[in-house]
Amino acid sequence: MPTVDLKRCILAAVCLLPAATPAVAQSAPLGPNGRYSFGVLREIGVFQKQFAFADLDHDGDQDLVVTQTDDGVSVYLNDGSGVFDAQPDVYNVSNEEHALAIGDLDLDGHPDLIVSNTFSWGLTFLWGDGSGQFGESTQVLPASDPLILTLGDTDGDGDQDILVSNWSRFSVVAHIENLGDRRFGEAVRLEGFEDGVLDLADVTGDGVLDIITADQFAQSIRVHPGLGGGAFGDAIDSFVFHSPGPLATGDLDGDGDLDIVNASYSDDSLVALFNDGNGSFQITLDSFLEVAEFPGDLLLEDLDLDGDLDLVVASQVERVIQISHNDGQGGLLLERELEACPDIDQPRQPMRIGAADLDGNGAVDIGVLNQFYQFNNTMHFYYQGYGATCIADMNKDGQLNFFDISQYVQAYMARDLDADFTGNCALNFYDVSSFIAAFNAGCP
């Protein structure tokens, strides 16, 4: 077999491009022929535990908050094109941050941060000023080791209250009432809850938030109706499901009520429970879906902009992000898998996933927190379509020219992740082709 000068091949391909490109950007197709067309992968940070997206500085784009294993909370502001600060603002709050939630808890119009401190058994509140900065903090001590935080107006008074489930005592779920003026009531233990995986949503359709739990000890999924005033009743629906893990709620079948999706940690399967509109759930032929091994997280999001919710599942063992298309009636079919990698040919374990339009092109992008060896976690971002993000601007000078071509070639030859424009942890002609397409699409 003759040897191939790969560098010359790449140069021959990319040097066919013009030296400058039009100012008008074109979006990658999101219809049936280009659905879920995710492109360039970007990486930030190390030693991360949890993350969330929100517009922290009111500039219209989604910023990033990450909790660290080294006692810090990092805030990365988005420049509007999906590129985050190289040097984040770091807030040292307490030891071993774990769970994270974002909401306007003091009703001043600005997002605030809530972080659980696993070993000090507390919650820390960082109050946002609307510029992406956070000032004084307030600490609340719940029952014990807070693991999961969920926000919602459980008592109907217009502000967001807090549900906390715990690390060492999965049977403990506590409710913390928001009293206003940055004050909170004592953590009140809710009886009848057996596990730490939970969600808040109005699945009964009565205007009051209900609690949905995935009970690993009883091997079941349960719905506890909200009674108002921050109180919850006994489970009204319970479904046996082996090793229930991550769960999400959303209108899967488009009938106007909220359904429940839950993945099994051990059976590599997923169940969708369809709501009849009154808070009673049914299992249908579309209820079961095989997923990759050990799903660590899942979410529902309209990725292809067709008006229904698609499914995204992160597999820790198979190290992929699975995307299943919704047929509009709740039927889910696996359509795309994205590799999770910190470098070419080095896949990681995806632990957490989130979705938002990070680059302002109208398409939903995916953020993934990956684990590589113990505690060495990083985040990657899969950007869907090209749109407003000038991903071919390799040197970030706002122009497309020979210097971007040269930098892409250098990244490719160095087997750098920046050259992986298809996001599959490998480098080949398809990445070159994707770079050419992005270059021709131009910058906004």
Short mmCIF file of C-alpha atoms in Angstrom, two decimals, residues 5-211:
data_model
loop_
_atom_site.label_atom_id
_atom_site.label_comp_id
_atom_site.label_asym_id
_atom_site.label_seq_id
_atom_site.Cartn_x
_atom_site.Cartn_y
_atom_site.Cartn_z
CA ASP A 5 1.15 12.40 2.94
CA LEU A 6 -1.78 13.25 5.18
CA LYS A 7 -0.66 16.84 5.72
CA ARG A 8 -0.49 17.43 1.98
CA CYS A 9 -3.94 15.89 1.54
CA ILE A 10 -5.42 18.22 4.14
CA LEU A 11 -3.65 21.24 2.71
CA ALA A 12 -4.83 20.34 -0.75
CA ALA A 13 -8.40 20.15 0.53
CA VAL A 14 -8.51 23.28 2.66
CA CYS A 15 -6.44 25.47 0.36
CA LEU A 16 -9.20 25.23 -2.22
CA LEU A 17 -11.07 27.59 0.08
CA PRO A 18 -11.17 31.32 -0.65
CA ALA A 19 -9.08 33.67 1.48
CA ALA A 20 -12.18 35.46 2.77
CA THR A 21 -15.78 34.41 3.18
CA PRO A 22 -19.16 36.15 3.05
CA ALA A 23 -20.39 37.93 6.17
CA VAL A 24 -23.73 36.11 6.16
CA ALA A 25 -23.81 32.86 8.12
CA GLN A 26 -25.77 29.80 7.08
CA SER A 27 -27.27 27.32 9.50
CA ALA A 28 -26.66 23.62 9.24
CA PRO A 29 -29.83 21.75 8.27
CA LEU A 30 -32.00 20.54 11.15
CA GLY A 31 -34.60 18.68 9.10
CA PRO A 32 -34.82 14.93 8.38
CA ASN A 33 -31.62 14.93 6.30
CA GLY A 34 -29.51 16.82 8.82
CA ARG A 35 -31.11 16.05 12.17
CA TYR A 36 -28.87 16.19 15.22
CA SER A 37 -25.88 17.48 13.22
CA PHE A 38 -23.55 18.20 16.15
CA GLY A 39 -20.17 19.63 15.39
CA VAL A 40 -17.05 20.89 17.10
CA LEU A 41 -16.19 19.79 20.62
CA ARG A 42 -14.76 22.25 23.14
CA GLU A 43 -13.31 21.51 26.57
CA ILE A 44 -12.92 23.53 29.75
CA GLY A 45 -11.86 22.99 33.34
CA VAL A 46 -10.89 20.15 35.63
CA PHE A 47 -12.12 18.66 38.92
CA GLN A 48 -15.78 19.39 38.33
CA LYS A 49 -18.82 17.85 40.03
CA GLN A 50 -22.05 19.48 38.79
CA PHE A 51 -23.01 22.20 36.33
CA ALA A 52 -25.95 24.29 35.14
CA PHE A 53 -26.68 26.88 32.45
CA ALA A 54 -28.39 30.24 32.98
CA ASP A 55 -28.21 33.82 31.69
CA LEU A 56 -26.38 35.25 34.69
CA ASP A 57 -25.56 38.68 33.25
CA HIS A 58 -28.78 39.37 31.28
CA ASP A 59 -27.03 39.61 27.92
CA GLY A 60 -29.26 37.04 26.23
CA ASP A 61 -26.91 34.05 26.19
CA GLN A 62 -26.45 31.06 28.47
CA ASP A 63 -23.60 31.22 30.96
CA LEU A 64 -22.14 28.28 32.88
CA VAL A 65 -21.80 27.51 36.60
CA VAL A 66 -19.72 24.55 37.77
CA THR A 67 -19.12 23.15 41.25
CA GLN A 68 -15.59 21.92 41.92
CA THR A 69 -14.16 19.17 44.07
CA ASP A 70 -11.66 21.67 45.52
CA ASP A 71 -14.24 23.73 47.41
CA GLY A 72 -15.03 26.28 44.73
CA VAL A 73 -17.88 27.37 42.48
CA SER A 74 -16.71 28.57 39.05
CA VAL A 75 -18.74 31.01 36.94
CA TYR A 76 -17.96 31.11 33.21
CA LEU A 77 -19.59 33.91 31.22
CA ASN A 78 -20.53 33.24 27.59
CA ASP A 79 -19.31 35.69 24.95
CA GLY A 80 -22.46 35.02 22.89
CA SER A 81 -20.88 32.58 20.47
CA GLY A 82 -20.65 29.60 22.81
CA VAL A 83 -17.12 30.45 23.99
CA PHE A 84 -16.75 30.68 27.77
CA ASP A 85 -14.29 32.69 29.84
CA ALA A 86 -10.81 31.20 29.88
CA GLN A 87 -10.45 32.37 33.49
CA PRO A 88 -13.71 31.98 35.43
CA ASP A 89 -14.70 33.80 38.60
CA VAL A 90 -14.26 31.36 41.48
CA TYR A 91 -16.23 31.57 44.74
CA ASN A 92 -14.95 29.57 47.70
CA VAL A 93 -17.95 28.59 49.77
CA SER A 94 -17.32 25.44 51.83
CA ASN A 95 -15.96 21.92 51.63
CA GLU A 96 -16.95 19.37 48.98
CA GLU A 97 -19.60 21.11 46.90
CA HIS A 98 -21.90 18.66 45.18
CA ALA A 99 -25.39 19.63 44.06
CA LEU A 100 -26.17 22.91 42.33
CA ALA A 101 -29.35 24.83 41.53
CA ILE A 102 -29.98 28.24 39.95
CA GLY A 103 -33.06 30.40 40.54
CA ASP A 104 -34.21 33.87 41.51
CA LEU A 105 -34.74 33.08 45.18
CA ASP A 106 -34.98 36.67 46.43
CA LEU A 107 -37.22 37.89 43.56
CA ASP A 108 -34.90 40.73 42.56
CA GLY A 109 -34.86 39.63 38.92
CA HIS A 110 -31.35 38.16 39.04
CA PRO A 111 -30.33 34.48 39.13
CA ASP A 112 -28.92 33.23 42.45
CA LEU A 113 -26.83 30.12 43.14
CA ILE A 114 -27.54 27.39 45.67
CA VAL A 115 -24.78 24.87 46.40
CA SER A 116 -24.96 21.86 48.70
CA ASN A 117 -21.95 21.19 50.90
CA THR A 118 -21.94 17.45 51.37
CA PHE A 119 -19.64 17.06 54.37
CA SER A 120 -20.57 20.21 56.26
CA TRP A 121 -24.26 19.33 55.86
CA GLY A 122 -25.23 22.76 54.63
CA LEU A 123 -26.52 24.85 51.74
CA THR A 124 -24.75 27.99 50.59
CA PHE A 125 -26.60 30.76 48.73
CA LEU A 126 -24.69 33.15 46.47
CA TRP A 127 -26.79 36.19 45.59
CA GLY A 128 -26.50 37.41 42.00
CA ASP A 129 -26.33 41.10 41.13
CA GLY A 130 -27.33 40.68 37.46
CA SER A 131 -23.85 41.31 36.05
CA GLY A 132 -22.64 37.73 36.40
CA GLN A 133 -21.10 38.54 39.78
CA PHE A 134 -22.19 37.13 43.13
CA GLY A 135 -21.95 38.90 46.47
CA GLU A 136 -22.64 37.95 50.05
CA SER A 137 -23.56 34.38 50.86
CA THR A 138 -26.08 32.87 53.25
CA GLN A 139 -25.80 29.39 54.71
CA VAL A 140 -28.64 27.11 55.78
CA LEU A 141 -28.14 23.78 57.56
CA PRO A 142 -30.59 21.06 56.49
CA ALA A 143 -31.03 17.62 58.07
CA SER A 144 -27.83 15.95 56.77
CA ASP A 145 -25.55 15.44 53.76
CA PRO A 146 -27.45 17.27 50.97
CA LEU A 147 -27.06 15.40 47.67
CA ILE A 148 -29.82 16.63 45.33
CA LEU A 149 -31.45 20.06 45.18
CA THR A 150 -34.77 20.78 43.47
CA LEU A 151 -36.44 24.20 43.31
CA GLY A 152 -40.13 25.04 42.96
CA ASP A 153 -42.95 27.08 44.46
CA THR A 154 -44.37 24.32 46.63
CA ASP A 155 -46.54 26.55 48.82
CA GLY A 156 -47.97 28.85 46.14
CA ASP A 157 -46.66 32.13 47.60
CA GLY A 158 -44.76 33.17 44.47
CA ASP A 159 -41.18 32.34 45.45
CA GLN A 160 -39.09 29.20 45.02
CA ASP A 161 -38.79 26.73 47.87
CA ILE A 162 -36.24 23.94 48.13
CA LEU A 163 -36.38 20.16 48.29
CA VAL A 164 -33.23 18.41 49.52
CA SER A 165 -32.46 14.71 49.40
CA ASN A 166 -29.49 13.34 51.23
CA TRP A 167 -26.28 11.37 50.76
CA SER A 168 -25.95 9.17 53.83
CA ARG A 169 -29.70 8.83 54.43
CA PHE A 170 -31.46 8.33 51.11
CA SER A 171 -34.70 7.92 53.07
CA VAL A 172 -34.55 11.61 54.05
CA VAL A 173 -36.22 14.23 51.87
CA ALA A 174 -36.46 17.67 53.46
CA HIS A 175 -38.52 20.72 52.51
CA ILE A 176 -37.12 24.20 53.12
CA GLU A 177 -39.58 27.07 52.86
CA ASN A 178 -38.50 30.35 51.30
CA LEU A 179 -39.65 33.06 53.74
CA GLY A 180 -38.61 35.98 51.53
CA ASP A 181 -35.94 38.65 52.11
CA ARG A 182 -33.25 35.95 51.77
CA ARG A 183 -34.57 34.05 54.78
CA PHE A 184 -35.45 30.37 54.92
CA GLY A 185 -37.31 28.14 57.31
CA GLU A 186 -35.96 25.05 58.99
CA ALA A 187 -35.56 21.88 56.97
CA VAL A 188 -38.71 19.81 57.55
CA ARG A 189 -38.44 16.10 56.88
CA LEU A 190 -41.13 14.71 54.58
CA GLU A 191 -42.41 11.28 55.58
CA GLY A 192 -42.84 8.37 53.19
CA PHE A 193 -39.91 9.06 50.87
CA GLU A 194 -37.38 6.32 50.36
CA ASP A 195 -34.70 7.59 47.96
CA GLY A 196 -32.71 10.56 46.72
CA VAL A 197 -33.66 10.69 43.03
CA LEU A 198 -36.57 13.10 42.72
CA ASP A 199 -38.21 15.75 40.58
CA LEU A 200 -40.83 18.48 41.09
CA ALA A 201 -43.56 18.88 38.46
CA ASP A 202 -47.33 19.31 38.26
CA VAL A 203 -48.14 15.88 36.85
CA THR A 204 -51.68 15.84 38.29
CA GLY A 205 -52.64 19.04 36.45
CA ASP A 206 -54.15 20.81 39.48
CA GLY A 207 -51.71 23.72 39.51
CA VAL A 208 -49.77 22.39 42.52
CA LEU A 209 -46.30 20.85 42.22
CA ASP A 210 -46.02 17.12 42.89
CA ILE A 211 -42.96 15.05 43.83
#
